[in-house]
PDB file of C-alpha atoms in Angstrom:
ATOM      1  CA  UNK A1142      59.954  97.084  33.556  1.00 88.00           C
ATOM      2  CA  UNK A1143      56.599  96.024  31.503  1.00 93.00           C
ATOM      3  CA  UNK A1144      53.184  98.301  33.142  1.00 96.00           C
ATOM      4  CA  UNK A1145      50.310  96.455  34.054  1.00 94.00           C
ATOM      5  CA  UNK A1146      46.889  97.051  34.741  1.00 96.00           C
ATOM      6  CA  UNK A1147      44.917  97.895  37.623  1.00 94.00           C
ATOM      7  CA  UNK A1148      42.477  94.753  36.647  1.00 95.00           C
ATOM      8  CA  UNK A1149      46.169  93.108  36.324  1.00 92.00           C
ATOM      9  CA  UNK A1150      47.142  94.294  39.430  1.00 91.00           C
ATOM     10  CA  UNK A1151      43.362  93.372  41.338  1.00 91.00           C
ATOM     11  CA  UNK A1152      43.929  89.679  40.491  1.00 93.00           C
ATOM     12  CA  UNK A1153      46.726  89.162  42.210  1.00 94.00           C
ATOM     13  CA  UNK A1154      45.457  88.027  46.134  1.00 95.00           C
ATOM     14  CA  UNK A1155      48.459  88.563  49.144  1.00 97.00           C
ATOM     15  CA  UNK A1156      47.081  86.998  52.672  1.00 97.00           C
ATOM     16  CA  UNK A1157      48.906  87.191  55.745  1.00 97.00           C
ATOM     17  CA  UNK A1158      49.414  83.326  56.999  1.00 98.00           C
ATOM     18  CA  UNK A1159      50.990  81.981  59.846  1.00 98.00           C
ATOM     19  CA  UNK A1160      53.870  79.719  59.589  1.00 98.00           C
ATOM     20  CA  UNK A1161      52.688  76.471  62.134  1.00 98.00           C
ATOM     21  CA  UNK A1162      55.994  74.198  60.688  1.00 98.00           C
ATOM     22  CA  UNK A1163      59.038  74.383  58.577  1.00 98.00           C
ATOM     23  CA  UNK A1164      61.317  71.803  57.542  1.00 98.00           C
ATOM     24  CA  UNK A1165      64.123  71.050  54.968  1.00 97.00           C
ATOM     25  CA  UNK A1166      62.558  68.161  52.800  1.00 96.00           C
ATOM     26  CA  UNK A1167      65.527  65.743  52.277  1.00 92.00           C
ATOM     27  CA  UNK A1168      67.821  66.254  49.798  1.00 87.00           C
ATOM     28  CA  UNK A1169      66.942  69.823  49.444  1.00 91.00           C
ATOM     29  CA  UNK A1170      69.375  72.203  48.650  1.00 91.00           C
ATOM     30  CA  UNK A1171      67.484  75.727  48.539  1.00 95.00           C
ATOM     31  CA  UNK A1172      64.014  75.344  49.426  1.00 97.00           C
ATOM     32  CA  UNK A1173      62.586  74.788  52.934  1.00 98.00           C
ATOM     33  CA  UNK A1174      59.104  73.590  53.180  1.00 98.00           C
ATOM     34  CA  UNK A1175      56.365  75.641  55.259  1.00 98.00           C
ATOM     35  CA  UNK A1176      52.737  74.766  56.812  1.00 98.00           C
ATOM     36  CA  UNK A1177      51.324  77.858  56.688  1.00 98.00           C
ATOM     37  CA  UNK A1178      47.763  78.556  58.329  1.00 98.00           C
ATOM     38  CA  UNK A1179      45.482  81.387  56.448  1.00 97.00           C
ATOM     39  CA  UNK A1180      42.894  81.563  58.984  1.00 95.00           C
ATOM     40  CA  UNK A1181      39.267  80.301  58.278  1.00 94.00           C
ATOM     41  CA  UNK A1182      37.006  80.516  55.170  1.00 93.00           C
ATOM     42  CA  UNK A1183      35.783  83.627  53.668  1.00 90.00           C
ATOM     43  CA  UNK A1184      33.658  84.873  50.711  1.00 85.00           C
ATOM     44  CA  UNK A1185      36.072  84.027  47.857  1.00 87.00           C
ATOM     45  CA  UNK A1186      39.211  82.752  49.941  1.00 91.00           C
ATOM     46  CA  UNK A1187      39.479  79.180  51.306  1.00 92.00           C
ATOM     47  CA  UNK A1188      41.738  79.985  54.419  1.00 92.00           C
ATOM     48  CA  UNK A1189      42.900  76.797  55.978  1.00 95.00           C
ATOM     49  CA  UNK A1190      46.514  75.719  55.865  1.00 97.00           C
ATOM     50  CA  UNK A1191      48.388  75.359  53.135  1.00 98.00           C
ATOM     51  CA  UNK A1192      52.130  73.984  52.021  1.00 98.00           C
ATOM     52  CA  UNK A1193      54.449  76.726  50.621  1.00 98.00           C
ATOM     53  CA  UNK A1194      58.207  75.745  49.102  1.00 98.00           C
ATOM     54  CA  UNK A1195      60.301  78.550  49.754  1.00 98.00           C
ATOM     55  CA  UNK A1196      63.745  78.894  48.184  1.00 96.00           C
ATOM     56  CA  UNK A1197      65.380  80.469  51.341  1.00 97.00           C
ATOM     57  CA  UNK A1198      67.234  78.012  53.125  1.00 97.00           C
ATOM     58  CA  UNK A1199      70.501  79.725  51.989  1.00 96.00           C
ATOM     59  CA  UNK A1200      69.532  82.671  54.436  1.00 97.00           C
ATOM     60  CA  UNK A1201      66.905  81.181  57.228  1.00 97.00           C
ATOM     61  CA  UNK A1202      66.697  78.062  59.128  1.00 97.00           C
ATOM     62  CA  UNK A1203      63.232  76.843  59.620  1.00 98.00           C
ATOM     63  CA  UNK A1204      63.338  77.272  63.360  1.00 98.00           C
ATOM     64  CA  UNK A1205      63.354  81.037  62.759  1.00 97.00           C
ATOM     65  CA  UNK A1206      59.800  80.839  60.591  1.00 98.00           C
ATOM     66  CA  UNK A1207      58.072  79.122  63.118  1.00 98.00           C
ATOM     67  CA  UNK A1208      55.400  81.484  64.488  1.00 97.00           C
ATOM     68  CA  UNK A1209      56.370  83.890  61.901  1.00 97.00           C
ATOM     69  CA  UNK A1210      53.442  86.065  60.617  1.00 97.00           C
ATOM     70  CA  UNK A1211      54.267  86.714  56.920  1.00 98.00           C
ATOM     71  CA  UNK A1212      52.803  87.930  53.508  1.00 98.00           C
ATOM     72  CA  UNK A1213      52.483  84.936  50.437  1.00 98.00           C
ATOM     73  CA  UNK A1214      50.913  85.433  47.162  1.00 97.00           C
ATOM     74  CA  UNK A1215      47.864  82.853  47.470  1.00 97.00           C
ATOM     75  CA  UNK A1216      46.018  82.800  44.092  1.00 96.00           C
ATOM     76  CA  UNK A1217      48.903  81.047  41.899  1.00 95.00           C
ATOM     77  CA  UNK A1218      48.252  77.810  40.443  1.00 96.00           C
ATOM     78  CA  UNK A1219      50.279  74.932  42.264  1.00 97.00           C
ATOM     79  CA  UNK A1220      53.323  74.280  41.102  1.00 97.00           C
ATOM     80  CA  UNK A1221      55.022  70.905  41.412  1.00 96.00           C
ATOM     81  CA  UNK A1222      58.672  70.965  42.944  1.00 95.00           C
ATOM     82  CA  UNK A1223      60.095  67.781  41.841  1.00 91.00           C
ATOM     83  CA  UNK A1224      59.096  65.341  43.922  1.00 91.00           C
ATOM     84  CA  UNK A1225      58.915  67.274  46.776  1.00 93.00           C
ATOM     85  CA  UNK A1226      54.776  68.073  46.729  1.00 94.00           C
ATOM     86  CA  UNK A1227      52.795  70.979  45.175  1.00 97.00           C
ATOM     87  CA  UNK A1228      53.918  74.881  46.321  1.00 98.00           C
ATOM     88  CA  UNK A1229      50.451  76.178  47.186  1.00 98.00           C
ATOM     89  CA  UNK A1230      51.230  79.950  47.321  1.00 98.00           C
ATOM     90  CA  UNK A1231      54.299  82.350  47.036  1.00 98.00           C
ATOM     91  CA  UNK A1232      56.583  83.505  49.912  1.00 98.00           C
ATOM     92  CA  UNK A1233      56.644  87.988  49.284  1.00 98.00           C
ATOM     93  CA  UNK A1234      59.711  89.342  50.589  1.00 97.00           C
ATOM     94  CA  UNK A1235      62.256  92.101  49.098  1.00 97.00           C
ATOM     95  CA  UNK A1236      65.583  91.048  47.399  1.00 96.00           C
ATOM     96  CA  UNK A1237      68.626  92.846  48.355  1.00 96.00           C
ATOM     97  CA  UNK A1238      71.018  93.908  46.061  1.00 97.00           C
ATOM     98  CA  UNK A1239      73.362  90.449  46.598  1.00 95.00           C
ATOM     99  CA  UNK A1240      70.183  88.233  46.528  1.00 93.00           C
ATOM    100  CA  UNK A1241      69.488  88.134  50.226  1.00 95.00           C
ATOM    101  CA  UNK A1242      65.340  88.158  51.208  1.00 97.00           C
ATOM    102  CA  UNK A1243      64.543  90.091  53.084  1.00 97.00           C
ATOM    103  CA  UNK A1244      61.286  88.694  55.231  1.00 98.00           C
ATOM    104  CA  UNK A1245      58.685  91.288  55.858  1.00 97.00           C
ATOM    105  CA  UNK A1246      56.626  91.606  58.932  1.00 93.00           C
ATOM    106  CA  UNK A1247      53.847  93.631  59.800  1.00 95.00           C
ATOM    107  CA  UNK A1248      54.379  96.343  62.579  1.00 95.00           C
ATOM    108  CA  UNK A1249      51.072  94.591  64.548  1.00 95.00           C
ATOM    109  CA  UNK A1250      49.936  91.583  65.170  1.00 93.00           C
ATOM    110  CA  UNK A1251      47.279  90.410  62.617  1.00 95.00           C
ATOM    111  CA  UNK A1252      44.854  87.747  61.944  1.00 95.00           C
ATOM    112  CA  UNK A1253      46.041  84.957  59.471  1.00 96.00           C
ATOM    113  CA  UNK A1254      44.370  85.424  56.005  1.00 96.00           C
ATOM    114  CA  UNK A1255      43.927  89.237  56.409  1.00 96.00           C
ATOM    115  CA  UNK A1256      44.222  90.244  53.198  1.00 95.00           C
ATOM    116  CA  UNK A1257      47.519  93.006  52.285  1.00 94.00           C
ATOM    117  CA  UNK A1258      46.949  95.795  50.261  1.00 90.00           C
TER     118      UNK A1258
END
């Protein structure tokens, strides 16, 4: 595994958001499309909602994510996903051994956009 940086490391920006819809998008096969609210504006952070594509349909149902408080990677550039939209943000959650995520929630209840350290 390649080291980084601590100034690598300090650009990368994890908020907690939470998930106010998921759906399948037609035709999908893996992904499952989330709404996910950051909270309001702050110095250097937007907040708001935002859409997130997240390839985990194989293991979660979008009923479950609903309500869900959960950690995504917000300072990626957009990527397209086919003609699906723009993935605002990344989905964090660990990979078991057989490729399973594992979603990770926070032992308290927190504020969307609080940032994870």
């Amino acid at each position: 595994m390649d080291t980084i940086t601590y100034q690598d490391f300090a650009k990368v920006a994890i908020r907690m958001g939470v998930v106010k819809s998921a759906e399948v998008p037609e035709g999908s096969e893996k992904v499952i499309k989330l709404i996910v609210d950051f909270g309001p504006p702050e110095v250097g952070f937007s907040g708001g909602e935002r859409t997130i594509f997240a390839g985990i349909k194989q293991w979660y149902t979008p009923e479950e994510l609903i309500g869900r408080q959960l950690p995504f990677m917000v300072n990626l550039e957009p990527k397209k996903m086919g003609n699906l939209g723009y993935s605002q943000g990344m989905l964090m959650a660990v990979v078991m051994e057989d490729g399973r995520p594992v979603l990770l929630k926070p032992d308290l209840e927190v504020k969307a956009g609080d940032k994870v350290i």
